[in-house]
mmCIF file of C-alpha atoms in Angstrom:
data_model
loop_
_atom_site.group_PDB
_atom_site.id
_atom_site.type_symbol
_atom_site.label_atom_id
_atom_site.label_comp_id
_atom_site.label_asym_id
_atom_site.label_seq_id
_atom_site.Cartn_x
_atom_site.Cartn_y
_atom_site.Cartn_z
ATOM 1 C CA MET A 1 0.035 -0.171 -0.150
ATOM 2 C CA MET A 2 1.083 3.664 -1.011
ATOM 3 C CA ALA A 3 -0.360 6.831 -0.379
ATOM 4 C CA VAL A 4 -1.033 8.556 -3.460
ATOM 5 C CA GLU A 5 -2.575 12.414 -4.785
ATOM 6 C CA PHE A 6 -6.029 12.119 -5.741
ATOM 7 C CA THR A 7 -6.235 13.281 -9.077
ATOM 8 C CA GLY A 8 -10.138 12.752 -10.034
ATOM 9 C CA ALA A 9 -10.884 15.797 -8.693
ATOM 10 C CA THR A 10 -13.820 17.076 -10.934
ATOM 11 C CA SER A 11 -15.271 19.498 -9.111
ATOM 12 C CA PRO A 12 -14.528 22.586 -6.699
ATOM 13 C CA LEU A 13 -15.954 20.536 -4.331
ATOM 14 C CA MET A 14 -13.672 17.167 -5.072
ATOM 15 C CA GLU A 15 -10.860 19.869 -5.026
ATOM 16 C CA GLU A 16 -11.418 20.950 -1.599
ATOM 17 C CA ALA A 17 -11.963 16.829 -0.532
ATOM 18 C CA ALA A 18 -8.790 15.763 -2.708
ATOM 19 C CA ARG A 19 -6.862 18.818 -0.732
ATOM 20 C CA LYS A 20 -8.063 17.242 3.123
ATOM 21 C CA ILE A 21 -8.716 13.852 1.815
ATOM 22 C CA LYS A 22 -5.477 11.072 1.927
ATOM 23 C CA VAL A 23 -5.643 8.518 -0.182
ATOM 24 C CA THR A 24 -3.952 5.012 0.083
ATOM 25 C CA LYS A 25 -4.665 2.587 -2.354
ATOM 26 C CA THR A 26 -4.982 -1.441 -2.170
ATOM 27 C CA ALA A 27 -2.130 -3.064 -3.466
ATOM 28 C CA LYS A 28 -4.565 -5.651 -5.010
ATOM 29 C CA SER A 29 -8.042 -5.479 -5.716
ATOM 30 C CA ARG A 30 -10.906 -8.148 -4.418
ATOM 31 C CA LEU A 31 -12.823 -7.244 -7.837
ATOM 32 C CA ALA A 32 -12.419 -10.833 -8.937
ATOM 33 C CA GLU A 33 -13.906 -12.703 -6.066
ATOM 34 C CA VAL A 34 -16.946 -10.929 -6.508
ATOM 35 C CA ASP A 35 -19.813 -12.918 -8.850
ATOM 36 C CA PHE A 36 -21.597 -9.672 -10.339
ATOM 37 C CA ASN A 37 -24.402 -12.167 -11.515
ATOM 38 C CA ASN A 38 -25.235 -13.379 -8.041
ATOM 39 C CA LEU A 39 -24.888 -10.285 -5.929
ATOM 40 C CA VAL A 40 -26.368 -10.681 -2.071
ATOM 41 C CA PHE A 41 -27.455 -7.556 -0.855
ATOM 42 C CA GLY A 42 -24.490 -6.146 2.072
ATOM 43 C CA LYS A 43 -22.550 -9.236 1.995
ATOM 44 C CA LYS A 44 -19.371 -7.940 -0.063
ATOM 45 C CA TYR A 45 -17.209 -4.843 -0.029
ATOM 46 C CA ALA A 46 -15.435 -3.041 -2.190
ATOM 47 C CA ASP A 47 -11.627 -2.052 -1.816
ATOM 48 C CA HIS A 48 -11.630 1.066 0.051
ATOM 49 C CA MET A 49 -13.489 3.015 2.661
ATOM 50 C CA LEU A 50 -13.434 6.535 4.433
ATOM 51 C CA VAL A 51 -12.523 7.236 7.779
ATOM 52 C CA ALA A 52 -12.534 10.738 9.366
ATOM 53 C CA ASP A 53 -11.691 11.385 12.921
ATOM 54 C CA PHE A 54 -13.561 14.429 15.313
ATOM 55 C CA ASP A 55 -11.500 15.487 18.109
ATOM 56 C CA GLY A 56 -14.170 17.685 19.788
ATOM 57 C CA LYS A 57 -13.628 20.670 17.801
ATOM 58 C CA GLU A 58 -12.865 19.479 14.065
ATOM 59 C CA TRP A 59 -12.936 16.949 11.558
ATOM 60 C CA LYS A 60 -9.312 15.568 10.687
ATOM 61 C CA ASN A 61 -7.144 12.685 9.709
ATOM 62 C CA ALA A 62 -9.989 12.870 6.474
ATOM 63 C CA GLU A 63 -8.262 9.080 4.565
ATOM 64 C CA ILE A 64 -9.136 6.905 1.947
ATOM 65 C CA LEU A 65 -8.180 3.164 2.795
ATOM 66 C CA PRO A 66 -8.281 -0.152 1.938
ATOM 67 C CA PHE A 67 -10.765 -2.080 3.479
ATOM 68 C CA GLN A 68 -10.595 -3.041 6.525
ATOM 69 C CA HIS A 69 -11.493 -3.797 10.672
ATOM 70 C CA LEU A 70 -11.754 -0.468 12.908
ATOM 71 C CA SER A 71 -9.667 -1.083 16.505
ATOM 72 C CA VAL A 72 -11.845 0.582 18.964
ATOM 73 C CA SER A 73 -11.325 0.933 23.213
ATOM 74 C CA PRO A 74 -14.558 -1.603 24.677
ATOM 75 C CA SER A 75 -15.285 1.084 26.335
ATOM 76 C CA ASN A 76 -16.803 3.014 23.198
ATOM 77 C CA ALA A 77 -19.065 5.402 24.349
ATOM 78 C CA ALA A 78 -21.281 3.986 21.472
ATOM 79 C CA TRP A 79 -21.175 0.195 22.406
ATOM 80 C CA HIS A 80 -22.502 1.558 25.955
ATOM 81 C CA TYR A 81 -25.129 4.358 25.130
ATOM 82 C CA GLY A 82 -26.107 3.455 21.534
ATOM 83 C CA GLN A 83 -24.952 7.254 19.589
ATOM 84 C CA ALA A 84 -24.876 5.776 16.117
ATOM 85 C CA ILE A 85 -26.413 6.691 12.822
ATOM 86 C CA PHE A 86 -26.399 5.731 9.001
ATOM 87 C CA GLU A 87 -27.423 6.351 5.808
ATOM 88 C CA GLY A 88 -28.405 3.952 2.657
ATOM 89 C CA ILE A 89 -27.289 5.382 -0.474
ATOM 90 C CA LYS A 90 -26.953 3.825 -4.020
ATOM 91 C CA ALA A 91 -24.638 4.697 -7.048
ATOM 92 C CA TYR A 92 -25.361 3.563 -10.534
ATOM 93 C CA ASN A 93 -23.817 3.278 -13.793
ATOM 94 C CA ASP A 94 -25.333 5.729 -16.527
ATOM 95 C CA GLN A 95 -25.665 4.354 -20.037
ATOM 96 C CA GLU A 96 -21.689 4.972 -20.868
ATOM 97 C CA GLY A 97 -20.478 3.104 -17.445
ATOM 98 C CA ASN A 98 -19.838 6.292 -15.474
ATOM 99 C CA PRO A 99 -21.131 5.999 -11.625
ATOM 100 C CA MET A 100 -23.572 8.393 -10.529
ATOM 101 C CA ILE A 101 -25.043 9.015 -6.662
ATOM 102 C CA PHE A 102 -28.424 8.988 -6.415
ATOM 103 C CA ARG A 103 -29.913 12.248 -4.310
ATOM 104 C CA PRO A 104 -27.160 12.209 -1.795
ATOM 105 C CA TYR A 105 -27.623 15.582 -0.424
ATOM 106 C CA ASP A 106 -30.971 14.901 0.174
ATOM 107 C CA ASN A 107 -29.163 11.331 2.416
ATOM 108 C CA TYR A 108 -26.819 14.362 3.557
ATOM 109 C CA ALA A 109 -29.372 16.072 4.769
ATOM 110 C CA ARG A 110 -31.369 13.705 7.066
ATOM 111 C CA PHE A 111 -27.606 12.477 8.214
ATOM 112 C CA ASN A 112 -27.005 15.817 10.144
ATOM 113 C CA LYS A 113 -30.480 15.609 11.375
ATOM 114 C CA SER A 114 -29.977 12.097 12.898
ATOM 115 C CA ALA A 115 -26.524 13.728 14.233
ATOM 116 C CA GLU A 116 -28.575 16.990 15.519
ATOM 117 C CA ARG A 117 -30.549 14.559 17.351
ATOM 118 C CA MET A 118 -28.729 12.116 18.957
ATOM 119 C CA GLY A 119 -26.517 15.312 20.288
ATOM 120 C CA MET A 120 -23.166 14.751 17.651
ATOM 121 C CA PRO A 121 -21.397 16.762 15.241
ATOM 122 C CA ASP A 122 -22.256 17.721 11.724
ATOM 123 C CA VAL A 123 -20.373 16.294 9.265
ATOM 124 C CA PRO A 124 -19.245 18.875 6.313
ATOM 125 C CA GLU A 125 -20.176 18.679 2.922
ATOM 126 C CA TRP A 126 -16.329 18.552 1.160
ATOM 127 C CA LEU A 127 -16.749 15.145 3.787
ATOM 128 C CA PHE A 128 -19.804 13.371 2.789
ATOM 129 C CA ILE A 129 -20.525 14.552 -0.216
ATOM 130 C CA GLY A 130 -17.311 15.294 -1.260
ATOM 131 C CA GLY A 131 -15.076 12.441 -0.253
ATOM 132 C CA MET A 132 -18.324 9.911 -1.239
ATOM 133 C CA ALA A 133 -17.638 10.991 -4.571
ATOM 134 C CA MET A 134 -13.919 10.535 -4.538
ATOM 135 C CA LEU A 135 -14.515 6.825 -2.827
ATOM 136 C CA ILE A 136 -16.594 5.772 -5.633
ATOM 137 C CA ASP A 137 -14.008 7.406 -8.053
ATOM 138 C CA LEU A 138 -11.225 5.156 -6.694
ATOM 139 C CA ASP A 139 -13.947 2.292 -6.594
ATOM 140 C CA ARG A 140 -16.148 2.765 -9.805
ATOM 141 C CA LYS A 141 -15.249 -1.140 -11.424
ATOM 142 C CA TRP A 142 -17.683 -2.215 -8.281
ATOM 143 C CA VAL A 143 -20.592 -0.436 -9.206
ATOM 144 C CA PRO A 144 -22.394 -3.190 -10.591
ATOM 145 C CA SER A 145 -24.379 -2.977 -14.018
ATOM 146 C CA ASN A 146 -26.967 -6.261 -13.840
ATOM 147 C CA GLU A 147 -30.204 -4.803 -13.698
ATOM 148 C CA GLY A 148 -31.793 -4.310 -10.966
ATOM 149 C CA CYS A 149 -28.032 -3.685 -8.910
ATOM 150 C CA SER A 150 -26.398 -1.036 -7.482
ATOM 151 C CA LEU A 151 -23.357 0.288 -5.217
ATOM 152 C CA TYR A 152 -24.811 0.546 -2.209
ATOM 153 C CA LEU A 153 -23.078 2.911 0.328
ATOM 154 C CA ARG A 154 -23.264 3.231 4.117
ATOM 155 C CA PRO A 155 -22.041 6.643 5.591
ATOM 156 C CA PHE A 156 -22.248 6.011 9.381
ATOM 157 C CA MET A 157 -20.832 7.872 13.039
ATOM 158 C CA ILE A 158 -20.214 6.490 15.693
ATOM 159 C CA ALA A 159 -19.364 8.053 19.487
ATOM 160 C CA VAL A 160 -15.326 6.861 19.844
ATOM 161 C CA ASP A 161 -14.705 8.537 23.715
ATOM 162 C CA GLU A 162 -13.524 5.679 25.899
ATOM 163 C CA PHE A 163 -15.558 6.657 28.935
ATOM 164 C CA ILE A 164 -18.685 4.771 29.916
ATOM 165 C CA GLY A 165 -20.067 7.895 31.545
ATOM 166 C CA VAL A 166 -23.751 8.813 30.893
ATOM 167 C CA ARG A 167 -22.988 11.905 28.669
ATOM 168 C CA PRO A 168 -22.239 12.971 24.435
ATOM 169 C CA SER A 169 -19.792 11.564 23.473
ATOM 170 C CA ASP A 170 -16.617 14.576 22.729
ATOM 171 C CA THR A 171 -14.923 12.353 20.039
ATOM 172 C CA TYR A 172 -16.250 10.920 16.833
ATOM 173 C CA LYS A 173 -15.482 8.529 13.818
ATOM 174 C CA PHE A 174 -17.131 9.044 10.453
ATOM 175 C CA VAL A 175 -16.819 5.792 8.133
ATOM 176 C CA ILE A 176 -17.801 5.290 4.421
ATOM 177 C CA ILE A 177 -18.012 1.901 3.499
ATOM 178 C CA ASN A 178 -19.263 0.546 -0.230
ATOM 179 C CA SER A 179 -21.180 -2.799 -1.238
ATOM 180 C CA PRO A 180 -21.943 -4.292 -4.361
ATOM 181 C CA SER A 181 -25.595 -5.197 -3.871
ATOM 182 C CA GLY A 182 -28.689 -7.022 -5.104
ATOM 183 C CA PRO A 183 -32.059 -6.791 -4.792
ATOM 184 C CA TYR A 184 -32.949 -6.443 -0.860
ATOM 185 C CA PHE A 185 -35.770 -8.625 -1.148
ATOM 186 C CA ASN A 186 -36.280 -11.030 -4.049
ATOM 187 C CA LYS A 187 -39.676 -11.797 -4.170
ATOM 188 C CA PRO A 188 -43.265 -10.076 -2.897
ATOM 189 C CA ILE A 189 -43.504 -9.694 0.967
ATOM 190 C CA HIS A 190 -45.574 -10.552 3.744
ATOM 191 C CA LEU A 191 -46.232 -8.012 6.689
ATOM 192 C CA LEU A 192 -47.983 -8.591 10.141
ATOM 193 C CA VAL A 193 -49.671 -5.028 11.406
ATOM 194 C CA GLN A 194 -47.426 -5.164 14.653
ATOM 195 C CA ASP A 195 -50.031 -3.419 17.561
ATOM 196 C CA LYS A 196 -48.432 -4.959 20.514
ATOM 197 C CA TYR A 197 -44.702 -3.784 20.162
ATOM 198 C CA ILE A 198 -44.471 -0.241 19.049
ATOM 199 C CA ARG A 199 -41.777 1.328 16.797
ATOM 200 C CA ALA A 200 -41.361 4.710 17.800
ATOM 201 C CA PHE A 201 -43.534 7.673 19.789
ATOM 202 C CA PRO A 202 -43.616 11.858 19.339
ATOM 203 C CA GLY A 203 -40.872 13.184 21.004
ATOM 204 C CA GLY A 204 -38.448 10.196 20.412
ATOM 205 C CA VAL A 205 -36.266 9.455 17.744
ATOM 206 C CA GLY A 206 -38.437 7.475 15.311
ATOM 207 C CA TYR A 207 -37.663 10.333 12.252
ATOM 208 C CA ALA A 208 -33.776 9.912 12.772
ATOM 209 C CA LYS A 209 -31.651 6.852 11.413
ATOM 210 C CA ALA A 210 -30.470 6.063 14.581
ATOM 211 C CA ALA A 211 -29.088 2.183 14.927
ATOM 212 C CA GLY A 212 -31.625 1.417 18.091
ATOM 213 C CA ASN A 213 -34.361 2.703 16.213
ATOM 214 C CA TYR A 214 -33.526 -1.305 14.289
ATOM 215 C CA GLY A 215 -32.262 -2.763 17.425
ATOM 216 C CA GLY A 216 -35.114 -2.220 19.228
ATOM 217 C CA ALA A 217 -37.430 -3.600 16.332
ATOM 218 C CA MET A 218 -35.072 -6.686 16.307
ATOM 219 C CA TYR A 219 -37.289 -8.780 18.763
ATOM 220 C CA PRO A 220 -40.691 -8.211 17.868
ATOM 221 C CA THR A 221 -39.223 -8.804 13.888
ATOM 222 C CA MET A 222 -37.777 -12.134 14.857
ATOM 223 C CA GLN A 223 -41.096 -13.582 16.780
ATOM 224 C CA ALA A 224 -43.009 -11.926 13.241
ATOM 225 C CA ARG A 225 -40.624 -14.261 10.883
ATOM 226 C CA LYS A 226 -41.502 -17.258 13.474
ATOM 227 C CA GLN A 227 -45.117 -17.112 12.245
ATOM 228 C CA GLY A 228 -43.985 -16.620 8.220
ATOM 229 C CA TYR A 229 -43.874 -12.935 8.211
ATOM 230 C CA ASP A 230 -41.344 -10.782 6.151
ATOM 231 C CA GLN A 231 -41.736 -7.772 8.307
ATOM 232 C CA ILE A 232 -43.607 -5.313 10.215
ATOM 233 C CA LEU A 233 -46.100 -2.756 9.357
ATOM 234 C CA TRP A 234 -45.528 -0.700 12.209
ATOM 235 C CA VAL A 235 -48.599 1.510 13.854
ATOM 236 C CA ASP A 236 -49.193 4.127 16.471
ATOM 237 C CA GLY A 237 -48.451 4.093 20.195
ATOM 238 C CA GLN A 238 -51.820 5.380 21.463
ATOM 239 C CA ASP A 239 -54.739 4.099 19.232
ATOM 240 C CA HIS A 240 -52.946 1.055 17.463
ATOM 241 C CA LYS A 241 -54.424 1.740 13.888
ATOM 242 C CA TRP A 242 -52.049 4.574 12.371
ATOM 243 C CA LEU A 243 -49.287 2.956 10.322
ATOM 244 C CA GLN A 244 -46.121 3.922 10.662
ATOM 245 C CA GLU A 245 -43.225 2.263 9.155
ATOM 246 C CA CYS A 246 -43.052 -1.003 6.668
ATOM 247 C CA GLY A 247 -40.012 -2.797 8.536
ATOM 248 C CA THR A 248 -37.010 -0.525 6.868
ATOM 249 C CA MET A 249 -39.058 1.144 4.029
ATOM 250 C CA ASN A 250 -41.820 3.829 4.184
ATOM 251 C CA VAL A 251 -45.281 2.566 3.150
ATOM 252 C CA PHE A 252 -47.772 3.616 0.233
ATOM 253 C CA VAL A 253 -51.447 2.178 -0.624
ATOM 254 C CA ILE A 254 -53.236 2.439 -3.646
ATOM 255 C CA ILE A 255 -56.666 2.883 -3.993
ATOM 256 C CA GLY A 256 -58.590 4.024 -6.680
ATOM 257 C CA ASN A 257 -56.547 6.698 -7.675
ATOM 258 C CA ARG A 258 -55.108 7.861 -4.788
ATOM 259 C CA ALA A 259 -51.917 7.394 -3.659
ATOM 260 C CA LEU A 260 -52.084 7.226 0.064
ATOM 261 C CA THR A 261 -48.548 7.486 2.478
ATOM 262 C CA PRO A 262 -48.011 8.705 6.350
ATOM 263 C CA ASP A 263 -47.359 11.637 7.043
ATOM 264 C CA LEU A 264 -44.166 12.987 9.103
ATOM 265 C CA THR A 265 -46.269 15.301 11.454
ATOM 266 C CA ASN A 266 -45.804 13.365 14.371
ATOM 267 C CA GLY A 267 -41.661 12.724 14.322
ATOM 268 C CA THR A 268 -42.102 9.206 14.103
ATOM 269 C CA ILE A 269 -41.469 8.114 10.569
ATOM 270 C CA LEU A 270 -38.391 8.175 8.454
ATOM 271 C CA ALA A 271 -38.329 10.702 5.470
ATOM 272 C CA GLY A 272 -37.364 8.422 2.921
ATOM 273 C CA VAL A 273 -35.727 10.266 0.153
ATOM 274 C CA THR A 274 -37.014 6.731 -2.002
ATOM 275 C CA ARG A 275 -40.510 8.103 -0.391
ATOM 276 C CA THR A 276 -40.466 11.548 -2.192
ATOM 277 C CA SER A 277 -39.027 10.322 -5.408
ATOM 278 C CA VAL A 278 -42.269 7.541 -5.440
ATOM 279 C CA MET A 279 -44.089 10.687 -4.740
ATOM 280 C CA ALA A 280 -42.981 12.842 -7.241
ATOM 281 C CA VAL A 281 -42.971 9.916 -9.534
ATOM 282 C CA LEU A 282 -46.914 8.841 -8.686
ATOM 283 C CA GLU A 283 -48.025 12.706 -9.307
ATOM 284 C CA GLU A 284 -46.188 12.533 -12.842
ATOM 285 C CA MET A 285 -48.323 9.328 -13.479
ATOM 286 C CA GLY A 286 -50.885 10.818 -12.732
ATOM 287 C CA PHE A 287 -52.244 9.788 -9.341
ATOM 288 C CA GLU A 288 -53.334 11.999 -6.333
ATOM 289 C CA VAL A 289 -51.003 11.664 -3.906
ATOM 290 C CA GLU A 290 -51.680 12.056 -0.188
ATOM 291 C CA GLU A 291 -49.374 12.611 2.683
ATOM 292 C CA ARG A 292 -51.739 12.488 5.839
ATOM 293 C CA PRO A 293 -52.538 10.108 8.805
ATOM 294 C CA VAL A 294 -53.576 6.228 7.267
ATOM 295 C CA SER A 295 -55.605 3.941 9.187
ATOM 296 C CA ILE A 296 -55.457 0.229 8.834
ATOM 297 C CA ASP A 297 -59.012 0.353 9.417
ATOM 298 C CA GLU A 298 -58.735 2.518 5.971
ATOM 299 C CA VAL A 299 -56.845 -0.162 4.306
ATOM 300 C CA VAL A 300 -58.788 -2.961 5.505
ATOM 301 C CA ALA A 301 -62.077 -1.066 4.285
ATOM 302 C CA ALA A 302 -60.849 -0.465 0.908
ATOM 303 C CA HIS A 303 -60.086 -4.680 0.222
ATOM 304 C CA GLN A 304 -63.254 -5.082 1.207
ATOM 305 C CA ASN A 305 -65.005 -2.806 -1.190
ATOM 306 C CA GLY A 306 -62.583 -3.755 -4.052
ATOM 307 C CA THR A 307 -60.676 -0.395 -4.026
ATOM 308 C CA LEU A 308 -57.353 -1.631 -3.154
ATOM 309 C CA ARG A 309 -55.104 -1.795 -5.778
ATOM 310 C CA GLU A 310 -51.537 -2.242 -4.473
ATOM 311 C CA VAL A 311 -49.475 -1.644 -0.985
ATOM 312 C CA PHE A 312 -45.708 -1.488 -1.743
ATOM 313 C CA GLY A 313 -43.130 -0.660 0.793
ATOM 314 C CA THR A 314 -40.044 2.175 -0.332
ATOM 315 C CA GLY A 315 -36.412 2.183 0.634
ATOM 316 C CA THR A 316 -33.389 2.615 -0.640
ATOM 317 C CA ALA A 317 -31.509 -0.595 -0.042
ATOM 318 C CA ALA A 318 -35.431 -2.268 -0.891
ATOM 319 C CA SER A 319 -35.847 0.166 -3.307
ATOM 320 C CA VAL A 320 -40.047 -0.891 -4.218
ATOM 321 C CA ALA A 321 -41.080 -3.776 -2.402
ATOM 322 C CA TYR A 322 -44.302 -5.242 -3.291
ATOM 323 C CA VAL A 323 -46.891 -6.241 -0.180
ATOM 324 C CA GLU A 324 -48.305 -9.623 -1.463
ATOM 325 C CA GLN A 325 -50.260 -10.271 1.733
ATOM 326 C CA LEU A 326 -51.215 -8.083 4.601
ATOM 327 C CA ASP A 327 -51.986 -9.696 8.172
ATOM 328 C CA TYR A 328 -53.919 -7.574 10.685
ATOM 329 C CA LYS A 329 -55.866 -9.403 13.494
ATOM 330 C CA ASP A 330 -58.535 -11.497 11.808
ATOM 331 C CA HIS A 331 -58.070 -9.663 8.584
ATOM 332 C CA LYS A 332 -56.131 -10.968 6.059
ATOM 333 C CA ILE A 333 -55.215 -8.866 2.960
ATOM 334 C CA SER A 334 -53.904 -10.619 -0.165
ATOM 335 C CA LEU A 335 -53.113 -8.797 -3.405
ATOM 336 C CA ASP A 336 -52.011 -10.352 -6.730
ATOM 337 C CA THR A 337 -48.603 -8.703 -7.122
ATOM 338 C CA THR A 338 -48.258 -10.014 -10.930
ATOM 339 C CA LYS A 339 -51.352 -7.848 -11.287
ATOM 340 C CA TYR A 340 -49.292 -4.441 -9.842
ATOM 341 C CA GLU A 341 -49.027 -1.813 -12.780
ATOM 342 C CA VAL A 342 -48.671 0.670 -10.214
ATOM 343 C CA GLY A 343 -45.784 -0.477 -8.904
ATOM 344 C CA ALA A 344 -44.093 -1.846 -12.019
ATOM 345 C CA GLU A 345 -44.472 1.268 -13.348
ATOM 346 C CA VAL A 346 -42.629 3.603 -10.559
ATOM 347 C CA ILE A 347 -39.880 0.957 -10.320
ATOM 348 C CA SER A 348 -39.676 1.574 -14.157
ATOM 349 C CA ARG A 349 -39.592 5.214 -14.170
ATOM 350 C CA LEU A 350 -36.962 5.539 -10.953
ATOM 351 C CA ASP A 351 -34.300 2.814 -12.601
ATOM 352 C CA ALA A 352 -34.471 5.183 -16.288
ATOM 353 C CA ILE A 353 -33.545 8.340 -13.974
ATOM 354 C CA ARG A 354 -31.224 6.412 -11.969
ATOM 355 C CA THR A 355 -29.279 5.035 -14.578
ATOM 356 C CA GLY A 356 -29.503 7.725 -17.559
ATOM 357 C CA LYS A 357 -31.676 6.251 -19.397
ATOM 358 C CA VAL A 358 -33.742 9.126 -19.326
ATOM 359 C CA PRO A 359 -32.721 12.784 -19.004
ATOM 360 C CA ASP A 360 -32.618 13.810 -15.212
ATOM 361 C CA ASP A 361 -34.676 16.964 -14.937
ATOM 362 C CA LYS A 362 -35.049 16.875 -11.687
ATOM 363 C CA GLY A 363 -31.597 16.883 -11.178
ATOM 364 C CA TRP A 364 -31.402 13.793 -8.590
ATOM 365 C CA ASN A 365 -28.387 12.133 -9.860
ATOM 366 C CA TYR A 366 -24.669 13.075 -9.196
ATOM 367 C CA LYS A 367 -22.024 12.777 -11.054
ATOM 368 C CA ILE A 368 -18.219 11.338 -10.579
#
């Protein structure tokens, strides 16, 4: 391994990042070890990663280096008190084989919103966006061109104080790793409407992409899977009927010519980047998009009167995941996903934008 000067800067932001981020290339790529025709989500990692340290005042020691383990103390504050946040972002190749990141500035804004809620420092643009662009440029051969595949980017930040007193950490580590990945779900999913365990309450951290949100969902999800379900459709903690999130995704319900999705007012739902993209696409398709409280009773009634057309989840990892069955108490809602025209058109239009098949008139793609 040897440190090199980064020479791929293509914008003022990347030039600023290149001045501050040291690059150490791997001596031997692991690219040949990956079967790009059989990618499993989250199993393989690209040659390089980005790391940086916050010393209590500023970000420093920013470096792109070969993918490797991190060394931290057993007294690391993140292990004990949960100061850990992350994002999920995807990069795709355009029609000429050049990588593009899909809506990274939306994830950047959400990352710093999560950081604020968890008492953590902001990450500057040159490090998050510029550093990510440099990393992808270096690992551009890892971006899959196979249909339905992408380079999944996982920026995350953890507390690193070696102190087990209960207080916000003074020091932090920011990391970005890359994973060439296939679909998160390779088949339609079955959902259990969970009205015993609660994911988030108003005033909590449901809107933040904090690690603890996912940790708290592990046991209920494990119990649901024992019953044959793939994920949980979470509802609110007071009335136990207002839809929140669908496993790790936002949820959409198509009733007639209306597309319903729970609103973000109570701060219990993640403001999904794919969610906002799907809303825009649905509006272009002529649907009346209603961002408002959605009750499970409304979904059940629509199924009973024949107006419920489709239910699907949306998220960076899953993109658009069809719901084949939705169970709530004695109600079993079965849907024929082979007839999902709305979800199929949404996927088609999003993929066309993300891979440069059509002009990006929304400015969603960040070209490397």
